[in-house]
PDB file of C-alpha atoms in Angstrom:
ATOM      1  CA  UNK D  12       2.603   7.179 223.414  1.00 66.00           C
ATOM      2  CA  UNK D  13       5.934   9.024 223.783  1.00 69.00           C
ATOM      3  CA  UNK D  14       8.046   7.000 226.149  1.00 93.00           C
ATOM      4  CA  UNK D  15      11.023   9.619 226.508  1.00 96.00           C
ATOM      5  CA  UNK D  16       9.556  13.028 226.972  1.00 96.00           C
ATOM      6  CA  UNK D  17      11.850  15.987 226.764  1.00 97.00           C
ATOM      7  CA  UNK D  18      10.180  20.010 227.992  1.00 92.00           C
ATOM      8  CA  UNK D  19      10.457  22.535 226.342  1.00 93.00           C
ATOM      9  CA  UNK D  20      11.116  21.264 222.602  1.00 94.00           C
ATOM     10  CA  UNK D  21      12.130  24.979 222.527  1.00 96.00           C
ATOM     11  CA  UNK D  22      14.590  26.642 224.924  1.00 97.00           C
ATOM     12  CA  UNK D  23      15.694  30.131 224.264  1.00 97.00           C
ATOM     13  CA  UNK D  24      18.363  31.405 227.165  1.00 95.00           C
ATOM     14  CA  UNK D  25      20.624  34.553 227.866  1.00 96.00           C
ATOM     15  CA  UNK D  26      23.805  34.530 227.712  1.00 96.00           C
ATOM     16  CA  UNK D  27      25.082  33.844 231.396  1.00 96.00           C
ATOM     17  CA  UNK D  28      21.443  32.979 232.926  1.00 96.00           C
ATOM     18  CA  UNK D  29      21.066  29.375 234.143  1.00 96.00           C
ATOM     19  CA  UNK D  30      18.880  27.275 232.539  1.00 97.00           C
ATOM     20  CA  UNK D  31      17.540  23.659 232.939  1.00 97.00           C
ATOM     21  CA  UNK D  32      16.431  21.093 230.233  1.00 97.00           C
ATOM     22  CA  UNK D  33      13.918  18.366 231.401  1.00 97.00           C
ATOM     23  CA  UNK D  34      13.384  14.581 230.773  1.00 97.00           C
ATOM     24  CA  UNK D  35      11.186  12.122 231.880  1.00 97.00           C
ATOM     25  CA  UNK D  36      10.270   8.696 230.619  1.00 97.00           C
ATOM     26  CA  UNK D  37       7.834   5.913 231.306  1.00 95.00           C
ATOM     27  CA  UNK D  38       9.923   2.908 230.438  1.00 94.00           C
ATOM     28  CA  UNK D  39      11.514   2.327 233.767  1.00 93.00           C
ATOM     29  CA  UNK D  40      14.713   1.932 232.369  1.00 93.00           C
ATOM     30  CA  UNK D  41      17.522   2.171 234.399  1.00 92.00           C
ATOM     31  CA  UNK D  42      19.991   3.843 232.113  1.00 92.00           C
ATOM     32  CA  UNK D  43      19.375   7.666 231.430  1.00 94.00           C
ATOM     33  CA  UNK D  44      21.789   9.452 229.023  1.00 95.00           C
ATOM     34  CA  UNK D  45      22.027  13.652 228.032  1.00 96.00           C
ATOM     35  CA  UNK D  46      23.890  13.977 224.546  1.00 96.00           C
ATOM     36  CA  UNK D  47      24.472  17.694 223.498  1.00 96.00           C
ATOM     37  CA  UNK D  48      24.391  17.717 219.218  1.00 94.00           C
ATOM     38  CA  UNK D  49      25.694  20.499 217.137  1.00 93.00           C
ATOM     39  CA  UNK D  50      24.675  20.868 213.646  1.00 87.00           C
ATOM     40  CA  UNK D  51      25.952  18.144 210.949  1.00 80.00           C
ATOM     41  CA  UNK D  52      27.604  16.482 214.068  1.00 86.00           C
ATOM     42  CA  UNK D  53      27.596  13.139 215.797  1.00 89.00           C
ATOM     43  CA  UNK D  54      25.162  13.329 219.256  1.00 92.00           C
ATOM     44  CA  UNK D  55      27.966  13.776 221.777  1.00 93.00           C
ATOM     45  CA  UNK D  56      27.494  11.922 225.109  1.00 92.00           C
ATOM     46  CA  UNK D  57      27.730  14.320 228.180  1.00 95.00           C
ATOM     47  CA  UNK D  58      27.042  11.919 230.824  1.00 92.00           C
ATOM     48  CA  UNK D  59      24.762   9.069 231.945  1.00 92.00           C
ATOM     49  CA  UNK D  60      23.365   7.784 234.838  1.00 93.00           C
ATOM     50  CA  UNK D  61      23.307   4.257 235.830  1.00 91.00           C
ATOM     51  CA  UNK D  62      20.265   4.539 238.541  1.00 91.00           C
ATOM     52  CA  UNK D  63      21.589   7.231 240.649  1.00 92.00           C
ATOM     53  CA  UNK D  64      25.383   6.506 239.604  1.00 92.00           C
ATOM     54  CA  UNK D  65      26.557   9.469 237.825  1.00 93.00           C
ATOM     55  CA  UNK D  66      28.954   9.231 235.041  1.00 91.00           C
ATOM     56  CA  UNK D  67      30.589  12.435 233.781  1.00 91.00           C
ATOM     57  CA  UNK D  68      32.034  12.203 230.243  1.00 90.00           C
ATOM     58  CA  UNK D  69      35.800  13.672 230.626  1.00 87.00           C
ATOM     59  CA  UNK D  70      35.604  16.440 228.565  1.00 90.00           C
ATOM     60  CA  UNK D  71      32.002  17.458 229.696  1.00 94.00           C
ATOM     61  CA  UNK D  72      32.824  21.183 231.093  1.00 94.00           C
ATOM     62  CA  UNK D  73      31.673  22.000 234.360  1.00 94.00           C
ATOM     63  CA  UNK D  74      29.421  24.593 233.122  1.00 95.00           C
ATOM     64  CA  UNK D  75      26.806  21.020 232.113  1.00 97.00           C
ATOM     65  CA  UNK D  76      25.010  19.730 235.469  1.00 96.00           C
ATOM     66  CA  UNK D  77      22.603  16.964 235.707  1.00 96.00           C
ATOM     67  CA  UNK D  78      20.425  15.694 238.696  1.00 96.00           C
ATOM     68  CA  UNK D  79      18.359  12.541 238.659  1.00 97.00           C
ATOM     69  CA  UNK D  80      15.606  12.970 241.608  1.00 96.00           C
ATOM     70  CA  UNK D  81      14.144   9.741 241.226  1.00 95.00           C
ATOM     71  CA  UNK D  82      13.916   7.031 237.964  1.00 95.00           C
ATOM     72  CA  UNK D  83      11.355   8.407 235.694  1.00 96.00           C
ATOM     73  CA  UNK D  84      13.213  12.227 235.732  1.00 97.00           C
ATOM     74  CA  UNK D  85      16.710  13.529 234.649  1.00 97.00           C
ATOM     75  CA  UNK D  86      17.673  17.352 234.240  1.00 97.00           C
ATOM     76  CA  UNK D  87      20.257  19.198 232.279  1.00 97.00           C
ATOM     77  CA  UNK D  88      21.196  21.962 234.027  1.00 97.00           C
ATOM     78  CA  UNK D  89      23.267  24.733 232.216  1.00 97.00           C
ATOM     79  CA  UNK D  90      24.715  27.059 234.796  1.00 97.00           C
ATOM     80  CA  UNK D  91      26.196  29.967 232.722  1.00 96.00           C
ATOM     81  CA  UNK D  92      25.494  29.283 229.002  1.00 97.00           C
ATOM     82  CA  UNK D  93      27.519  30.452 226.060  1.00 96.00           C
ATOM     83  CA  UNK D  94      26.872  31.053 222.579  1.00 95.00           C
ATOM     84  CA  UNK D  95      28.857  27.810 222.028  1.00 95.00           C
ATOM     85  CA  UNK D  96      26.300  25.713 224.247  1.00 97.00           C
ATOM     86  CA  UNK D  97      23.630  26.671 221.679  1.00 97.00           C
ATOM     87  CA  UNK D  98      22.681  22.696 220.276  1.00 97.00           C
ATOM     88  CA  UNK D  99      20.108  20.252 220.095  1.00 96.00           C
ATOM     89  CA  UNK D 100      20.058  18.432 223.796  1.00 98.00           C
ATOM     90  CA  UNK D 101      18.855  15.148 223.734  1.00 97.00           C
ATOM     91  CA  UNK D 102      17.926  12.740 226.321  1.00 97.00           C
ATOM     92  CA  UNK D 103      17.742   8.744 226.033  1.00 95.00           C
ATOM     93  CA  UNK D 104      16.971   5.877 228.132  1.00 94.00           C
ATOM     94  CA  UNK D 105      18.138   2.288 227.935  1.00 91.00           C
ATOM     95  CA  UNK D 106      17.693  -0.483 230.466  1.00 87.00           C
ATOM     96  CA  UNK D 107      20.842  -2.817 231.788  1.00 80.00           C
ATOM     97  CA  UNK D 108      22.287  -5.389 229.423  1.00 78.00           C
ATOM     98  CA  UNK D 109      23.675  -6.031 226.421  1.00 79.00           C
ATOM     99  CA  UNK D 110      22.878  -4.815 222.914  1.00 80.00           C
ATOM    100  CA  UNK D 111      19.984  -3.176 224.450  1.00 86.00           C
ATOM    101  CA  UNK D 112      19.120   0.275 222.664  1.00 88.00           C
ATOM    102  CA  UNK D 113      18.622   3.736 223.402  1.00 91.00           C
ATOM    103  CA  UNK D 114      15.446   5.514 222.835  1.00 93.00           C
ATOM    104  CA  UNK D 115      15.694   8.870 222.851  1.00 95.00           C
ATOM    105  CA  UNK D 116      13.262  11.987 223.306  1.00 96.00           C
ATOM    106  CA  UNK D 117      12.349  14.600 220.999  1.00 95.00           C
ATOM    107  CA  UNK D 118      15.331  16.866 222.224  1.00 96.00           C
ATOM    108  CA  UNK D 119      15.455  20.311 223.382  1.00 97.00           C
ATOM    109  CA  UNK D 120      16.998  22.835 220.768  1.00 97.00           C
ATOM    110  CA  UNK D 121      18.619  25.457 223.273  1.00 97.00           C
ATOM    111  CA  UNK D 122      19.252  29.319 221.670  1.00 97.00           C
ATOM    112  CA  UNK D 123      21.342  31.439 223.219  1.00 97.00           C
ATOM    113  CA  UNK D 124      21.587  35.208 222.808  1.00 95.00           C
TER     114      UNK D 124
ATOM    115  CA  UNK O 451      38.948   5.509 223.181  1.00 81.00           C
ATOM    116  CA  UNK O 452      35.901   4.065 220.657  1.00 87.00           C
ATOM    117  CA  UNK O 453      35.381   5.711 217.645  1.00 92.00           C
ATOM    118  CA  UNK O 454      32.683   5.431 214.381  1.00 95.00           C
ATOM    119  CA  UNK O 455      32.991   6.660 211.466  1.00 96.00           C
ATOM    120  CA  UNK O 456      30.510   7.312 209.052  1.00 96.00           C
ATOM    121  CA  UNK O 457      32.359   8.460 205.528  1.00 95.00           C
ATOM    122  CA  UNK O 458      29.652   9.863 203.523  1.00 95.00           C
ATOM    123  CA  UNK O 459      27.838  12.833 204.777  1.00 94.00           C
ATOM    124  CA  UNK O 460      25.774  12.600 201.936  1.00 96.00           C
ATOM    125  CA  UNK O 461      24.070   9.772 199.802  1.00 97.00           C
ATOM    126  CA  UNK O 462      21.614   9.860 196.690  1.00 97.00           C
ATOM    127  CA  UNK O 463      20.269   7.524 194.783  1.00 97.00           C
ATOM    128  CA  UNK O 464      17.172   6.585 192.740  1.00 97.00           C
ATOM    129  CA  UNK O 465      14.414   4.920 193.860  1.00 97.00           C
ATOM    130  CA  UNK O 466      14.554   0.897 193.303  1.00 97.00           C
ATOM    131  CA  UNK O 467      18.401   1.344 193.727  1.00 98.00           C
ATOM    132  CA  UNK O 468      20.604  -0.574 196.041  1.00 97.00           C
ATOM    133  CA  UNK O 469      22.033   1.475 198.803  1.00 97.00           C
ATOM    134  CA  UNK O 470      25.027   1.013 201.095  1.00 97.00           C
ATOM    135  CA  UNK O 471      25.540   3.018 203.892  1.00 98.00           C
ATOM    136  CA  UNK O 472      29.352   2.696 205.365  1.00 98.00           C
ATOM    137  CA  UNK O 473      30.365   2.457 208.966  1.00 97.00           C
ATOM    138  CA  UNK O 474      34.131   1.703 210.239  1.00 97.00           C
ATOM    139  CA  UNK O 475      34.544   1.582 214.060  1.00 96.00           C
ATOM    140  CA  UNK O 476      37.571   1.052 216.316  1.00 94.00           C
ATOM    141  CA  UNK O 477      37.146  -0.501 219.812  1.00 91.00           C
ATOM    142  CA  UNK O 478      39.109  -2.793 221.725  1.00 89.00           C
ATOM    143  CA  UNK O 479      36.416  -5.065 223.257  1.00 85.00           C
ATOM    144  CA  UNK O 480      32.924  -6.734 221.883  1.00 85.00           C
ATOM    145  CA  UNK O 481      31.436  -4.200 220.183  1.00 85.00           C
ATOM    146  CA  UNK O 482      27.600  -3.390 220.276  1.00 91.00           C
ATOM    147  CA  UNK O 483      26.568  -2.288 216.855  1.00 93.00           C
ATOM    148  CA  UNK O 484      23.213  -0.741 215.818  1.00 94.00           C
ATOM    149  CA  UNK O 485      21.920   1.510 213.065  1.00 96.00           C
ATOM    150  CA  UNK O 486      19.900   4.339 214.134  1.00 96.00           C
ATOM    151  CA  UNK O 487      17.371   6.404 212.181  1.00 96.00           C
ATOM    152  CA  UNK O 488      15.911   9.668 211.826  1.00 93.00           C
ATOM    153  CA  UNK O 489      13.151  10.992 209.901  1.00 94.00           C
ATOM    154  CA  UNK O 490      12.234  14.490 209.295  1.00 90.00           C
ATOM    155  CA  UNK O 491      10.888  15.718 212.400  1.00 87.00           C
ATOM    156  CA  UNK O 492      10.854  12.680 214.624  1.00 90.00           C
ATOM    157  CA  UNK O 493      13.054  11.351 217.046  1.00 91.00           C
ATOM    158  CA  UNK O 494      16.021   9.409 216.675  1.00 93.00           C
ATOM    159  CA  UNK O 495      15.045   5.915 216.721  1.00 93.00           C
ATOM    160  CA  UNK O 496      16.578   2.175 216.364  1.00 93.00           C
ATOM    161  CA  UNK O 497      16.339   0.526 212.700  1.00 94.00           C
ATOM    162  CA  UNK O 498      18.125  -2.582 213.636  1.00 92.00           C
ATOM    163  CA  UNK O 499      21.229  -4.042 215.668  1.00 89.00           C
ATOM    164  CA  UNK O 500      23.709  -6.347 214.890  1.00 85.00           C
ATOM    165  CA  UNK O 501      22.745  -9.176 217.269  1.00 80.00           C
ATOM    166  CA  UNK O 502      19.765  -9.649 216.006  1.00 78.00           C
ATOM    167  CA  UNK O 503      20.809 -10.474 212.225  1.00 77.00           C
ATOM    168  CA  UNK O 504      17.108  -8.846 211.036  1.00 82.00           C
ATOM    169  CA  UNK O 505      16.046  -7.312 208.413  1.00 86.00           C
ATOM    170  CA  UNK O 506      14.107  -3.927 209.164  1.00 88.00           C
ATOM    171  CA  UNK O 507      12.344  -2.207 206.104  1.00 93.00           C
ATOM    172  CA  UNK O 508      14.272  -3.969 203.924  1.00 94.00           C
ATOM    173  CA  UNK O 509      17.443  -3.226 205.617  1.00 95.00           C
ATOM    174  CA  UNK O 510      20.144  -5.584 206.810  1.00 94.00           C
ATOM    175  CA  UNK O 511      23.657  -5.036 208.294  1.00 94.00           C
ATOM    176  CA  UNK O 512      26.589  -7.206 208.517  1.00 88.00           C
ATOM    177  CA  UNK O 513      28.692  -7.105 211.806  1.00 90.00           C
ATOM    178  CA  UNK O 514      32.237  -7.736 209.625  1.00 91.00           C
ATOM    179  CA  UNK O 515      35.181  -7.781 212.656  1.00 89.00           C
ATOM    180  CA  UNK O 516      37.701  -8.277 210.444  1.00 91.00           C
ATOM    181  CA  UNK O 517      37.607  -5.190 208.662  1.00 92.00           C
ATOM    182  CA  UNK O 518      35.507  -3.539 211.796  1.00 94.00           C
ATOM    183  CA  UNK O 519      32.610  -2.698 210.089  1.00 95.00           C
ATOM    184  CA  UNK O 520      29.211  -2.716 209.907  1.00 96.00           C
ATOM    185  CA  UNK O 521      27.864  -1.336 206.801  1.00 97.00           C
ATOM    186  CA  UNK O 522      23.737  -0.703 205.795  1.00 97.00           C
ATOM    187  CA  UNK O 523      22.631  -2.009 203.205  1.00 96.00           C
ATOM    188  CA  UNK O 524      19.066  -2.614 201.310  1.00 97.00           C
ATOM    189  CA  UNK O 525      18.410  -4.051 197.933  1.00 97.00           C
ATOM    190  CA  UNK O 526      15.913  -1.296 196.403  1.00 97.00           C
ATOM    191  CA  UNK O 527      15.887   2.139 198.204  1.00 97.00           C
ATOM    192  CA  UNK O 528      12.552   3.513 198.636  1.00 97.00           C
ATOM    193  CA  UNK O 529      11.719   7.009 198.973  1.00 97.00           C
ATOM    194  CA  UNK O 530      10.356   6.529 202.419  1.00 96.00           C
ATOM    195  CA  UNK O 531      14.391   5.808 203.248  1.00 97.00           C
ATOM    196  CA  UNK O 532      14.972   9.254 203.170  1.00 97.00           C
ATOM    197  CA  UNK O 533      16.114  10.217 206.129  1.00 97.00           C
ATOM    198  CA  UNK O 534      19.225  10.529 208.383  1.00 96.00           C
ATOM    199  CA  UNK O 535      20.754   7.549 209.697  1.00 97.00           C
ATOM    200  CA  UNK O 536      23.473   6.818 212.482  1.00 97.00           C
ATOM    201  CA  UNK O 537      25.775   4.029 213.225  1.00 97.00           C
ATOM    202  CA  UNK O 538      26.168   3.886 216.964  1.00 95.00           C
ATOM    203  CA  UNK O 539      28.619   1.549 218.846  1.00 93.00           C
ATOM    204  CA  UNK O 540      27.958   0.997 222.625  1.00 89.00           C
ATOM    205  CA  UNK O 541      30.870  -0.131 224.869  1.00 84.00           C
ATOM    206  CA  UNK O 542      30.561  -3.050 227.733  1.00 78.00           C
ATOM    207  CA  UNK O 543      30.265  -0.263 229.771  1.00 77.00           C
ATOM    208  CA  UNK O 544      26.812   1.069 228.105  1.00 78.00           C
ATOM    209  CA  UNK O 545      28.189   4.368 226.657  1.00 82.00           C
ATOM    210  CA  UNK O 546      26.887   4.813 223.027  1.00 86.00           C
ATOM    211  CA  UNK O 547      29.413   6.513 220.558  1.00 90.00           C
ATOM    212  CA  UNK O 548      27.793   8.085 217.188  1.00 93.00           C
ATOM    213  CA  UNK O 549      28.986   8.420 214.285  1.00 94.00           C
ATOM    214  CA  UNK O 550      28.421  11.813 212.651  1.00 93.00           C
ATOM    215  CA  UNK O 551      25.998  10.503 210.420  1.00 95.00           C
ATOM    216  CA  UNK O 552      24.621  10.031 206.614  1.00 97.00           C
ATOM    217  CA  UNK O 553      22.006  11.903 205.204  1.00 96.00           C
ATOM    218  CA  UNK O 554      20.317   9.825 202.590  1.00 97.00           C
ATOM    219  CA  UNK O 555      18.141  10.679 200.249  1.00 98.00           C
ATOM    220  CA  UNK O 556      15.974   8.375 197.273  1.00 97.00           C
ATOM    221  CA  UNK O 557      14.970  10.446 194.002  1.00 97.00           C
ATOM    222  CA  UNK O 558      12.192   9.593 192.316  1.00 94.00           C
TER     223      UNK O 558
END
C-alpha cells in the first residue's frame, strides 16, 4: 500500500564515493520534495521539483544532486559524501494546490565512514 | 524567510490529560498550516491541517493569526499519542518549512 517508496531504507557509503538515494511513488503527484534530517532536527528541504522544474534550496551545497527521469521517480544523488552528510533522507510527494499535504516515504538513513 | 517554531522538545503527561502542543510561525503571506505525525517506526504522516477545522484522534488546532500560531491540542491524551509530532508551514510557493519538532509522550 506504500504510496512513496524510498530504496534502500539502509544506505551505508565511503567517505568520498558517490552514492544515490531512490524514490518512487504511485500517487501521480506532481510535486516531489528530498529533505535531508539530522538527529533531534527539523526535516530540512533540499530541493523540490515541480514536474521537471527543479528548485534548489539556497543553501543546498553542490555536493546534493537530484534527477527526476520521469513522474513516478526522483533520485538523490550524493557526489562526494562527508561524515556531515550522514542523516535520515527523506522523500515526499504532494500534488498542485493549496493546503494540499506532503506524504512522505520511509526515508533512507545514509552512514558514512 | 518562513520560520516554525516548536518550543518544547519534550512533553509528558498522564494519560486522560489535556495536552497542548505549541507552534509560533513567522511568514509574510497566507500561511498553510498542518500538524504532522510520527510514530515509532513509521513514516511521517499528516494528522490534520488548518483549513479543514477537523478533529483527528481527538486532536484539533486553531489557526490564531494574530499571535501566529497554531497550537495542538486534545482534551484527554491517550497513550497511543505517543509519538513525535511536527508543525509544518507551506509557503504559496509549495515549500514546506518544519519545525524541529515535539516528542510527546502519555504515562500510564
Amino acid at each position: 500500500d506504500a504510496m512513496v517508496i524510498q530504496n534502500p531504507r539502509y544506505q551505508v557509503t565511503q567517505f568520498g564515493k558517490p552514492v544515490t538515494l531512490s524514490c518512487s511513488q504511485t500517487l501521480n503527484h506532481n510535486v516531489m520534495y528530498w529533505y535531508q534530517q539530522k538527529s533531534s532536527q527539523a526535516p530540512k528541504l533540499l530541493f523540490h521539483y515541480y514536474d521537471k522544474d527543479f528548485n534548489n534550496e539556497a543553501d543546498t551545497p553542490d555536493n546534493f544532486q537530484s534527477r527526476r527521469p520521469n513522474t513516478s521517480f526522483c533520485f538523490l544523488d550524493i557526489r562526494s559524501p562527508g561524515l556531515g552528510d550522514a542523516a535520515m533522507y527523506l522523500c515526499a510527494t504532494s500534488s498542485l494546490g493549496r493546503n494540499t499535504e506532503a506524504f512522505f516515504g520511509q526515508g533512507t538513513r545514509l552512514t558514512v565512514v | 524567510a518562513q520560520r516554525v517554531t516548536q518550543p518544547e522538545k519534550l512533553l509528558s503527561v498522564f494519560k486522560g490529560a489535556p495536552v497542548e502542543l505549541k507552534c509560533n510561525y513567522s511568514y509574510s503571506g497566507s500561511p498553510e498550516l498542518f500538524w504532522y505525525v510520527q510514530y515509532s517506526r513509521q513514516r511521517l504522516q499528516l494528522l490534520l491541517r488548518h483549513i479543514s477545522r477537523e478533529s483527528i484522534k481527538g486532536f484539533t488546532a486553531d489557526l490564531n493569526k494574530g499571535e501566529t500560531s497554531f497550537h495542538l491540542k486534545k482534551p484527554f491524551a491517550q497513550e497511543e499519542d505517543s509519538a513525535m509530532y511536527y508543525c509544518a508551514l507551506k509557503t504559496n510557493a509549495g515549500k514546506s518549512t518544519f519545525g524541529d519538532g515535539t516528542t510527546l509522550t502519555v504515562k500510564p
